[in-house]
Structures are given as structure tokens and as C-alpha cells.
Short mmCIF file of C-alpha atoms in Angstrom, two decimals:
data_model
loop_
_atom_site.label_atom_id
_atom_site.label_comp_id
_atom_site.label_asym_id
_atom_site.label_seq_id
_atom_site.Cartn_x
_atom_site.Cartn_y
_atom_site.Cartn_z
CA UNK A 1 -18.55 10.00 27.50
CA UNK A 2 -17.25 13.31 26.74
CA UNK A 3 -14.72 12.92 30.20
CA UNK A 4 -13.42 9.54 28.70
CA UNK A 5 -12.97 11.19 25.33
CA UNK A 6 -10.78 14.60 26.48
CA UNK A 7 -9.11 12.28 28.97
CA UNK A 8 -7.86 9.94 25.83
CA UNK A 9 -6.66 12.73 23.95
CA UNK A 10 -5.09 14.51 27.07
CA UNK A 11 -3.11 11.12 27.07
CA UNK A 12 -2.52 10.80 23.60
CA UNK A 13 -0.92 14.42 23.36
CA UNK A 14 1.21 13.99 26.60
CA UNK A 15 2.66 10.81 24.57
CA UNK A 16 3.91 12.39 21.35
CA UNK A 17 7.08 13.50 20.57
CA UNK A 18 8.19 15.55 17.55
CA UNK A 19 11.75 14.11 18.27
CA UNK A 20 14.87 15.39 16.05
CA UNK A 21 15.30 14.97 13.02
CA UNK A 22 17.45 11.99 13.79
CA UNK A 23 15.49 8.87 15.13
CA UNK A 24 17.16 6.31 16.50
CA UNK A 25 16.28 2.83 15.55
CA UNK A 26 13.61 1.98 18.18
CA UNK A 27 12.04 6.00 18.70
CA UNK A 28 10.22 8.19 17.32
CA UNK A 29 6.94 9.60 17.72
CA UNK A 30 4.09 11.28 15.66
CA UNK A 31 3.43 14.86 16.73
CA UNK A 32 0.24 15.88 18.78
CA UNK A 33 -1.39 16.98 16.19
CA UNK A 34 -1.54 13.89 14.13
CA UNK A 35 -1.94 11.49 16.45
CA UNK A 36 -5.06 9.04 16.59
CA UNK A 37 -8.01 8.64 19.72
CA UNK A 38 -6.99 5.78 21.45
CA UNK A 39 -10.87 4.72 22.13
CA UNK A 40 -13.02 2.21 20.25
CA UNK A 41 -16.20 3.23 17.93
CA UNK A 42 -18.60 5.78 20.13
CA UNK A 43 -15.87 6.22 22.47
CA UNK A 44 -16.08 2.70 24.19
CA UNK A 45 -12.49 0.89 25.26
CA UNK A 46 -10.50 -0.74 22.53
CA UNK A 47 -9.02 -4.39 23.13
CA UNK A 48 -5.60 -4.53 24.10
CA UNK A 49 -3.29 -3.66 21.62
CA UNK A 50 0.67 -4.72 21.04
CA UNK A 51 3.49 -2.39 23.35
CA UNK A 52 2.76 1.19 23.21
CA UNK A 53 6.67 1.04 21.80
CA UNK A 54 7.95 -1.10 19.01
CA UNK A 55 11.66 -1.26 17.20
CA UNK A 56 12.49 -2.16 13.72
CA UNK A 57 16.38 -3.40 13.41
CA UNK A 58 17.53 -3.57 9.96
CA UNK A 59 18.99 -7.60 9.81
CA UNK A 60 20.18 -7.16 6.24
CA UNK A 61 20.40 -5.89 2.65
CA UNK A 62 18.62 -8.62 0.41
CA UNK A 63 19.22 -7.11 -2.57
CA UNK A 64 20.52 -3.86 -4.54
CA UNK A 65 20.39 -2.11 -7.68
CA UNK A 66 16.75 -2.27 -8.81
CA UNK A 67 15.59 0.13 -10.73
CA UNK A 68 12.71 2.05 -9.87
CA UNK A 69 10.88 -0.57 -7.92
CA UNK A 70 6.97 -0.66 -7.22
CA UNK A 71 4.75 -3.72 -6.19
CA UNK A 72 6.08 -6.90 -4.64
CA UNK A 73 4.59 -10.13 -4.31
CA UNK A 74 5.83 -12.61 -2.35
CA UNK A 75 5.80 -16.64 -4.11
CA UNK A 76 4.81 -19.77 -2.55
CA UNK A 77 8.61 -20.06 -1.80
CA UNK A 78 9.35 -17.27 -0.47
CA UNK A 79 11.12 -15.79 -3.18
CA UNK A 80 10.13 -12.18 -4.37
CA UNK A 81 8.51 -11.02 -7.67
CA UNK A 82 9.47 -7.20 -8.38
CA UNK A 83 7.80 -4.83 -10.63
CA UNK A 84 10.11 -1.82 -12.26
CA UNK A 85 7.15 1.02 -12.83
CA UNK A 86 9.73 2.25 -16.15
CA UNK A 87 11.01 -0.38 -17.41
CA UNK A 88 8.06 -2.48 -17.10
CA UNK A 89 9.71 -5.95 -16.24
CA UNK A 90 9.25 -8.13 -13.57
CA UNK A 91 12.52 -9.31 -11.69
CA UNK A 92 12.49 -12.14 -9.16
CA UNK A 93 14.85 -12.12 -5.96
CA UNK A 94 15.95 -15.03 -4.28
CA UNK A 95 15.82 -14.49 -0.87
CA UNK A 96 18.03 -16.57 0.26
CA UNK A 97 21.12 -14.97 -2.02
CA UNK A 98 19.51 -11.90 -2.89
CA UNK A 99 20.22 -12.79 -6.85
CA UNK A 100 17.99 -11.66 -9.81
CA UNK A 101 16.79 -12.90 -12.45
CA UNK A 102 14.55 -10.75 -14.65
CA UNK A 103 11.66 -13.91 -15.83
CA UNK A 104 10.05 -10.97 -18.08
CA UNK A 105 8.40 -7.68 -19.56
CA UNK A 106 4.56 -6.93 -19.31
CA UNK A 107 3.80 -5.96 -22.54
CA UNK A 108 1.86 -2.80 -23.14
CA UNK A 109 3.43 -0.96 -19.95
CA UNK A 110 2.97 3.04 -20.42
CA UNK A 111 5.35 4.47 -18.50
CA UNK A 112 5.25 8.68 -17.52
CA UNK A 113 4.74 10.31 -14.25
CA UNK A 114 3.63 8.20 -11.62
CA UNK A 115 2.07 5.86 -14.16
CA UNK A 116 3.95 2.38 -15.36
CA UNK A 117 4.26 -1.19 -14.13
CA UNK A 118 2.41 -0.81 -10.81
CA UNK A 119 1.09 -3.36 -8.34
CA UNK A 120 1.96 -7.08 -8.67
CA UNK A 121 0.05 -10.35 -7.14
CA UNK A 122 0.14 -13.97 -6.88
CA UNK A 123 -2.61 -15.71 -7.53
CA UNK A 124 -3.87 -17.65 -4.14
CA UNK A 125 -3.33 -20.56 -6.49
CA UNK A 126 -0.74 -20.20 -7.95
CA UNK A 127 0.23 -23.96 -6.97
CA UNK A 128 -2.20 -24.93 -9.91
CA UNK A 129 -2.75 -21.92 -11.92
CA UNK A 130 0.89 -20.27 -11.77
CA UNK A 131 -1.01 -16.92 -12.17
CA UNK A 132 0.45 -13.10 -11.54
CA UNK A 133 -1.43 -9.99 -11.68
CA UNK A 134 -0.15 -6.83 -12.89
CA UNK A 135 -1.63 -3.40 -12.75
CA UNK A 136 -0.26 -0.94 -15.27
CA UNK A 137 -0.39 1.98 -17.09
CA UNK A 138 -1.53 1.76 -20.89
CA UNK A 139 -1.53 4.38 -23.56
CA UNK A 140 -5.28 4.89 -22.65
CA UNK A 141 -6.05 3.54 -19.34
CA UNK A 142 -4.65 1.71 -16.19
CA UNK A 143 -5.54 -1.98 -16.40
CA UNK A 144 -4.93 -5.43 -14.23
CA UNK A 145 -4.20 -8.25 -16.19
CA UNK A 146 -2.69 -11.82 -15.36
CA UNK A 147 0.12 -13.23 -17.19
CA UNK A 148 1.17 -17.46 -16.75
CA UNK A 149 5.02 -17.93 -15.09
CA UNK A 150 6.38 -20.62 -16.21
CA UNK A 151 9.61 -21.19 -14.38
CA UNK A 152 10.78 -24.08 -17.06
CA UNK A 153 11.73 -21.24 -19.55
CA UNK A 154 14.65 -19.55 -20.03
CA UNK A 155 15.29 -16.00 -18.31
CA UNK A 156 13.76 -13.04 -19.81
CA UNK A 157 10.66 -15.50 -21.51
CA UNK A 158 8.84 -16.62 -18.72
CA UNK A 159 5.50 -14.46 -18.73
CA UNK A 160 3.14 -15.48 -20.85
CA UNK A 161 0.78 -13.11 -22.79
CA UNK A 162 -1.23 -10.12 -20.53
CA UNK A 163 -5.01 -11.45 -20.12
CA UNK A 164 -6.43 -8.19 -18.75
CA UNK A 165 -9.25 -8.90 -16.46
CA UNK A 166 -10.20 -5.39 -15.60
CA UNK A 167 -10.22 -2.06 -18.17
CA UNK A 168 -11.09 1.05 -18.39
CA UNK A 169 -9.31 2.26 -14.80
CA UNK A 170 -8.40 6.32 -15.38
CA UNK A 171 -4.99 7.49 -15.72
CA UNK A 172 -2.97 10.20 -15.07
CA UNK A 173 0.60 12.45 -14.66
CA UNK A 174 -0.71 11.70 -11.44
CA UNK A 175 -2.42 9.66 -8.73
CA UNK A 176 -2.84 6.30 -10.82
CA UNK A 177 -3.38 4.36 -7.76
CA UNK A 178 -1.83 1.13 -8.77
CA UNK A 179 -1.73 -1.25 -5.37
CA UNK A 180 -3.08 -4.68 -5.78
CA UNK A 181 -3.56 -7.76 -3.09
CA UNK A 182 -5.51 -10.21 -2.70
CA UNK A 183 -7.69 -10.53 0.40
CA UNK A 184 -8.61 -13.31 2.60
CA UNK A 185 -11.22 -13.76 1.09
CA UNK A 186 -9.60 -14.33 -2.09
CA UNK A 187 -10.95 -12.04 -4.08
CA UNK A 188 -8.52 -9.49 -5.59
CA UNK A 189 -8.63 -6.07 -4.20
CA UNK A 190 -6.91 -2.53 -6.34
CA UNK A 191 -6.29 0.92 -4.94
CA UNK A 192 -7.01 3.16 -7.80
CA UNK A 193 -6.62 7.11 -7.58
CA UNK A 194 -8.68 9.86 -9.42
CA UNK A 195 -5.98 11.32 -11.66
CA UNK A 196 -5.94 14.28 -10.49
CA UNK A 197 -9.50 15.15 -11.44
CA UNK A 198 -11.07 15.43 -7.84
CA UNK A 199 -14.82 14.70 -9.49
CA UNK A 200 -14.03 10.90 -10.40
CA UNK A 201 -13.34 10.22 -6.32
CA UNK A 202 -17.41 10.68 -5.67
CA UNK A 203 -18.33 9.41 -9.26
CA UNK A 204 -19.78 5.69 -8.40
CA UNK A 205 -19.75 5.28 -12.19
CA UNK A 206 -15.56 5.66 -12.43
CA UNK A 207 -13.08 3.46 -11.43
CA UNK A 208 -10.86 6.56 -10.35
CA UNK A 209 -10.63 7.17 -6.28
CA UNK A 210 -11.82 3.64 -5.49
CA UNK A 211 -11.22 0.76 -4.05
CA UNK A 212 -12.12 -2.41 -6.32
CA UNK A 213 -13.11 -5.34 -5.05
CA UNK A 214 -13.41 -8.34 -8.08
CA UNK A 215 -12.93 -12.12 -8.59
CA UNK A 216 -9.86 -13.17 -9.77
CA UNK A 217 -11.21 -12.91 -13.51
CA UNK A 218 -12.38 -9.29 -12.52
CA UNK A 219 -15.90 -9.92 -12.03
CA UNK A 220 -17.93 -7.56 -9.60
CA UNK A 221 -17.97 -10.27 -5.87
CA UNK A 222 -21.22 -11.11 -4.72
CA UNK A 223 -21.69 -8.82 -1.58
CA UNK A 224 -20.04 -5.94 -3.42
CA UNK A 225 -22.36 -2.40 -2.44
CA UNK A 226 -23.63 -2.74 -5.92
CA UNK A 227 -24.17 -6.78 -7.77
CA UNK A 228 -22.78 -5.21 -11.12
CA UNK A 229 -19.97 -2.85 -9.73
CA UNK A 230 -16.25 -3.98 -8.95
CA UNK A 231 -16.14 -0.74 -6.85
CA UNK A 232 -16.27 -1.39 -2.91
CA UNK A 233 -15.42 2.01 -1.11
CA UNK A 234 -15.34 5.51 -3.06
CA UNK A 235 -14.17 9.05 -1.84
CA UNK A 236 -10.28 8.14 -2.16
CA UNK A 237 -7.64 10.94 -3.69
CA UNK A 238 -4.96 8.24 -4.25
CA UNK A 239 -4.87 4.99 -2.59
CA UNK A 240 -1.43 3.10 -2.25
CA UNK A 241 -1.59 0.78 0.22
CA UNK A 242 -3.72 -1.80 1.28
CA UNK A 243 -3.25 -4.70 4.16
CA UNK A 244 -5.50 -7.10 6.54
CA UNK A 245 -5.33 -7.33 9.95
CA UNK A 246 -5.38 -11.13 11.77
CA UNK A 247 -9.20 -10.14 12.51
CA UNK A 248 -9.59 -9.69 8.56
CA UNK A 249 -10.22 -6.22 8.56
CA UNK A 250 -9.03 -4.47 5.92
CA UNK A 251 -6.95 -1.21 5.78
CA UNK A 252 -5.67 1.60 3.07
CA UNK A 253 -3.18 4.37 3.06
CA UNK A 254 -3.82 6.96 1.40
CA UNK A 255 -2.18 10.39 -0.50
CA UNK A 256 -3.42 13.88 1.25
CA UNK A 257 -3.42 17.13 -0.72
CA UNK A 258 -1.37 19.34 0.96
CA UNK A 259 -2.49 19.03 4.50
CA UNK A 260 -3.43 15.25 5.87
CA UNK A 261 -2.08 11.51 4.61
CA UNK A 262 -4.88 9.22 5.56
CA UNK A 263 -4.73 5.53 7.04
CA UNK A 264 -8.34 4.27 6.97
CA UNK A 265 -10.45 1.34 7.88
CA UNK A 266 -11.79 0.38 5.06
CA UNK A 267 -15.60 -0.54 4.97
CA UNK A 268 -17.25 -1.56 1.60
CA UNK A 269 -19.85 0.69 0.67
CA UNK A 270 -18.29 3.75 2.37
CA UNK A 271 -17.25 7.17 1.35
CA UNK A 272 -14.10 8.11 2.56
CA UNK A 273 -14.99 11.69 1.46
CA UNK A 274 -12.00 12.89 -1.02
CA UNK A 275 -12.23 15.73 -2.12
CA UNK A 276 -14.73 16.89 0.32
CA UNK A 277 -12.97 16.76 3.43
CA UNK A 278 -9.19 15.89 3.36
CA UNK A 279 -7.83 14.20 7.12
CA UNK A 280 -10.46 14.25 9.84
CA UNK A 281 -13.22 16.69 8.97
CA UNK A 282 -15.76 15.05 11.06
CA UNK A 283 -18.75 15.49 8.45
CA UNK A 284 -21.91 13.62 8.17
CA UNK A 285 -21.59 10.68 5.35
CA UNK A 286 -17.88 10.48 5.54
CA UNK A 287 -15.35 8.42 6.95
CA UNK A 288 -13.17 9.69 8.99
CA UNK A 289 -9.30 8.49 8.49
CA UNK A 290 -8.17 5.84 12.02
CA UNK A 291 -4.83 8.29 11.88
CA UNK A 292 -3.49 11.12 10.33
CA UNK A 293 -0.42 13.08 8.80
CA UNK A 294 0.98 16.02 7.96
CA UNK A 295 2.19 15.22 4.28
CA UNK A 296 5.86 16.18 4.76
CA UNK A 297 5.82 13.76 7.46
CA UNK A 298 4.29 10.64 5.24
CA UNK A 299 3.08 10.80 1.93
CA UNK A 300 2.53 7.12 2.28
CA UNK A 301 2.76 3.82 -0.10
CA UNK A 302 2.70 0.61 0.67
CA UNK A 303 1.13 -1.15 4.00
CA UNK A 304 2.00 -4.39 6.02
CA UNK A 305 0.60 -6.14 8.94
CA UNK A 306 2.92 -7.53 11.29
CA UNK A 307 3.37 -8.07 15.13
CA UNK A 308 -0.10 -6.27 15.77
CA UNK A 309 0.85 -3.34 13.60
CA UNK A 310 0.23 -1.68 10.66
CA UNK A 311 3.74 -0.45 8.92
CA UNK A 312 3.93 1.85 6.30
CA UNK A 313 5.99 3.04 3.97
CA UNK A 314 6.08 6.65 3.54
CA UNK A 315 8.10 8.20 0.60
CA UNK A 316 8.37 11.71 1.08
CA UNK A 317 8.52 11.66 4.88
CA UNK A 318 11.42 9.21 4.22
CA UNK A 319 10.37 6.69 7.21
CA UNK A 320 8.41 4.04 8.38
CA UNK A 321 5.72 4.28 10.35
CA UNK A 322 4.17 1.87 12.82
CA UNK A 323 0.56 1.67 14.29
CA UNK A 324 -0.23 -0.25 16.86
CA UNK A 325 -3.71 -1.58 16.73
CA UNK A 326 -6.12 -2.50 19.40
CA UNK A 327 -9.31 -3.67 17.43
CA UNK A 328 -10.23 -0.70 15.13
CA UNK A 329 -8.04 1.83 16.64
CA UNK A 330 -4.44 2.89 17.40
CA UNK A 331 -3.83 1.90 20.91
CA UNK A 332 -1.08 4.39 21.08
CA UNK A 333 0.39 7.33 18.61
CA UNK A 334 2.27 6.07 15.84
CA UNK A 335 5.90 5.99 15.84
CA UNK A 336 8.44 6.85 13.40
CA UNK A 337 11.71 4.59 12.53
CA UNK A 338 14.82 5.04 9.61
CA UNK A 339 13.58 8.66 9.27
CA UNK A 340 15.80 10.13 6.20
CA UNK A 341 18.20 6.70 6.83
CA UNK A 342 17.32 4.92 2.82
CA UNK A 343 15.54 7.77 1.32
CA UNK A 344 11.96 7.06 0.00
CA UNK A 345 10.40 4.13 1.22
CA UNK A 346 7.86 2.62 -1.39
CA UNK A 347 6.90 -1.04 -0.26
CA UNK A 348 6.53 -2.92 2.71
CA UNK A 349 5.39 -6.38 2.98
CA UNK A 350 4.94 -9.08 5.55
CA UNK A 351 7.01 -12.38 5.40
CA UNK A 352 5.89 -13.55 8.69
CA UNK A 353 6.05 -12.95 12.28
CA UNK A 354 8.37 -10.34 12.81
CA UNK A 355 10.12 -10.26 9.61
CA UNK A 356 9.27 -7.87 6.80
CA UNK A 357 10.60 -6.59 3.64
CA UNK A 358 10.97 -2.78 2.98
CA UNK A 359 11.91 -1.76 -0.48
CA UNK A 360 13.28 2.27 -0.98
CA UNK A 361 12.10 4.26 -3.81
CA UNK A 362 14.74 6.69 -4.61
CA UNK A 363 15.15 6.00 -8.68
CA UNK A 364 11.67 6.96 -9.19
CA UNK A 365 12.85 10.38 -10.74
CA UNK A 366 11.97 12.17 -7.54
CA UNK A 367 14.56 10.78 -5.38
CA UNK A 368 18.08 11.30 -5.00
CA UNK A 369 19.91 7.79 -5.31
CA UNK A 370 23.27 6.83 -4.05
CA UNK A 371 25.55 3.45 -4.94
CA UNK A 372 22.97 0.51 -4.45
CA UNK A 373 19.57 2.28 -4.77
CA UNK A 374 16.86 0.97 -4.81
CA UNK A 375 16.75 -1.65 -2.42
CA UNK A 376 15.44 -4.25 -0.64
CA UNK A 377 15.74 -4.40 3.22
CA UNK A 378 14.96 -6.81 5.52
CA UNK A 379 13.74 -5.77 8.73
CA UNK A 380 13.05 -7.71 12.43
CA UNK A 381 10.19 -5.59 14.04
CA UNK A 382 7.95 -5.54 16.85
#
């Protein structure tokens, strides 16, 4: 066991690259330090994963000029709903012209910091319901509520009133969480971080440094760790992406202090050990993260799963990251594309075999935008 194991990470290490600080579309390599085991649970071999080497090849610029963009949801059509964390409206793109049309505001929206109109989702039916999900930031709390979208009215009018299915979510300057999906199981899932106080991440009774897992009228899910708790994994500093596999497995990026970003398999029930042990610390009754970063190199947002990856967005590190996945593990070190190419990166979501949408982040205050920022990007990967 222990030959297999050094022999993995002998191969792992020979296989990274620190590259300059130029990456050409197609390369690009985590550094040794930060790069995944390559084995399956207790060492055993992983499944075959997807080429050790993937490219991303920008096709084209949907869209331009949004300001301060944050979740993205994807309708039945195609067509993409877009949350602005400060202004707190919700703009939809055609993706076919890339035009926009701002359908409404979500009242109550907070913005400050890192706080504002977060997350969005689409109901799984929305066919018959015409539901979306916000998460935002209130004057006293962050919150998910679901507001009707009635395409028949005019511009500007078509959310209906906020019916806030979950309360009482801390919030901060800082680390407000805010990522929300839906699973395949249907049941809506929310990243939530702990505010910046490190205590809430081991509190079971907080929402803060959590992952939720509810119905779609916020109701703890039968098979949740606890019958009365919406709170599914604990131990998280700042959770900001989440994504399934096509084996239904679901996965989380998370915010590091100042030495590892985190991408973890999430398991409910689990405690992913924030702030006890930040990256891989290897301690009894934690998780350890599937793969690892040096926060200059990440600080990561949003997650996709495409082409038997995992792709995220990383805003400080200014690049997108893939991981190629064999079962539970990497099957090779991730890989770095666009590095410093669009700035901050903030979302990154699926549209279907090898197409995905990557939205920048650089009018989020901490950026530095040019003509066009922020915008929407769609990429061919594999």
C-alpha cells in the first residue's frame, strides 16, 4: 500500500508544472505542491478518468457590460437569468443575441462587502411553477426566497413578490456564502459561509459554514444528518461553488484563509473541519479537501461539470481551473487555462457537452475593469 501510494505522488509531482505566468490556451499546470493523489479511497485504483490534458477555446463573447455579476441560472430555453450582487436586479440574456433585458429587482437586497443579490435558481419546474430562487443579503440576515416570472409583463415588472423559504442565514463584510443549485435530487442545495466568525463553521445550531440541503419550500429533506435540520455538511469557511458529477456526487469549492482553497467531495453529515484544519491536515473527524490551492493561485467561486471535469472559476488567481475526475479523485493534477486573460472569474456553468458559460467578475469593487466588463464568455472545453 504504502509503495502504490509514494509511487502516485512520485507521478503526480513529475507531472506538474508551475508554467509562466502566461498560459497558453490548452496548458497549464498546478504546482507540486497542490496537486491531488491520483488513487481511489484507501489507496485502491480510481476508474478511468477523461485525458490527463484538456483545452478550453474561447468560441465567443455572449454578452458585455453587466454590472457586478454573481449567480446564473440557466432557463428551460436556454436563455440566462443574471443576478447583479449591488444593484440587486435580475437581467436575462438571450443567448442566441446576447441582448438584455432586465425582467426585475429582488426587493429587500442589502448590498455591502461581499454581501447582495447572490445565488440564483430555477425551479426544476419551472414549466408549471415558473419559480426562481434568490439568495441575498438583508439588513439582518442572508435569506433564499422564490419570486414568480412571468414573462407576459412588461420589462422591469416581471418578478413577483420575494416568498422567502429559508431565514435566519448569518451575514457578514465577509464570507456570506451565497451559491445556490438544485441537485438531482431536486432538492435545493446553498453554500453558506461563517461571516467571518470561525465558531459558526462547527456550530450545528447555525446556518453559517454549511451546506443546506432543503425542499424547495425550505423544509429540512428526509435523509438530512438531522430530521429537523436543513444543514447537510458543516466545517466550511466560505463555500462558493457547488456542482454534480454524472455519478451524482456532489462537489464544493471552497475559500482558504491564507494558505489552501479547498475543492471537496461533499458527504452529508461530514465535517469538512474549518477552522480546525485549513487544506489537507489529515486529522481524525475531518474531511480532507480531493485538491488543493495556494490562495493566490485560486480563491475559487463558482463550479461546473463538464466533459468529465470539474471547472472552476477562481477570482483572485484570475483562471480557470480544470479537474479531471476518475470516480472520487483527480486522475491527474489540475490544469490552469485564461490565467490573468478576463480578470476575475466568478461563475461557471454547464450548458451541455462541451459548452460552458464563464462569467468575469471584475466590477465587484475589487477588480480592475476595462471597456466591456463584466462578461459573459462562452467556452468549448474538453
Amino acid at each position: 500500500m504504502t509503495a502504490v501510494l509514494a509511487a502516485a505522488v512520485l507521478l503526480l509531482a513529475a507531472g506538474c508544472s508551475s508554467g509562466g505566468d502566461k498560459a497558453p490556451v490548452g496548458q497549464g499546470a498546478a504546482s507540486a505542491t497542490r496537486s491531488p493523489s491520483a488513487s481511489g479511497p484507501g489507496g485502491s485504483p480510481s476508474p478511468t478518468g477523461p485525458p490527463a490534458k484538456g483545452s478550453v477555446k474561447v468560441a465567443s463573447t455572449l454578452t458585455e457590460d453587466l454590472k457586478s455579476p454573481w449567480g446564473v441560472a440557466a432557463l428551460p430555453d436556454g436563455d440566462l437569468l443574471v443576478a447583479s450582487r449591488d444593484e440587486g436586479t435580475i437581467t436575462r440574456v438571450d443567448t442566441e443575441t446576447g441582448k438584455q433585458t432586465q425582467i426585475g429587482s429582488v426587493p429587500g437586497v442589502s448590498p455591502g462587502g461581499e454581501g447582495g443579490l447572490l445565488g440564483l435558481a430555477v425551479s426544476p419546474s419551472f414549466a408549471s411553477d415558473h419559480q426562481v430562487y434568490a439568495y441575498f443579503t438583508t439588513e439582518s440576515d442572508n435569506r433564499i426566497a422564490r419570486m414568480l416570472y412571468d414573462e407576459q409583463k412588461p420589462a422591469g415588472q416581471q418578478l413577483g413578490a420575494p416568498d422567502t423559504i429559508l431565514r435566519g442565514i448569518p451575514k457578514g463584510a465577509v464570507h456570506n456564502g451565497g451559491r445556490i443549485a438544485f441537485g438531482p435530487d431536486k432538492m435545493l442545495y446553498a453554500g453558506t459561509g461563517e461571516t467571518g466568525d470561525r465558531e459558526l463553521a462547527q456550530d450545528k445550531k447555525s446556518l453559517g459554514g454549511k451546506i443546506l440541503r432543503m425542499t424547495p419550500d425550505g423544509r429540512p429533506v428526509h435523509g438530512n444528518p438531522e430530521a429537523d435540520s436543513v444543514v447537510y455538511s458543516w466545517g466550511h469557511r466560505n463555500v462558493q461553488g457547488l456542482a454534480w458529477d454524472s455519478d451524482k456526487r456532489l462537489w464544493a469549492a471552497e475559500f482558504g484563509q491564507d494558505t489552501w482553497d479547498e475543492l471537496n467531495l461533499i458527504e452529508p453529515g461530514k465535517n469538512y473541519g474549518w477552522p480546525e484544519v485549513e487544506g489537507k491536515g489529515g486529522k481524525p473527524g475531518f474531511v480532507d479537501p480531493v485538491a488543493q490551492w495556494k490562495t493566490a493561485d485560486a480563491s475559487p467561486s463558482g463550479i461546473a461539470y463538464a466533459e468529465g471535469s470539474i471547472w472552476m472559476a477562481s477570482l483572485k488567481g484570475e483562471r480557470l481551473w480544470r479537474i479531471p475526475l476518475a470516480g472520487t479523485e483527480p486522475s491527474a493534477p489540475p490544469q490552469a487555462f485564461l490565467k490573468g486573460t478576463y480578470g476575475r472569474l466568478r461563475t461557471v456553468l454547464s450548458a451541455g457537452g462541451a459548452k460552458v458559460w464563464l462569467v468575469t467578475s471584475e466590477t465587484d469593487t475589487r477588480g480592475t475593469p476595462e471597456p466591456g466588463d463584466d462578461k459573459i464568455l462562452q467556452l468549448e472545453v474538453k
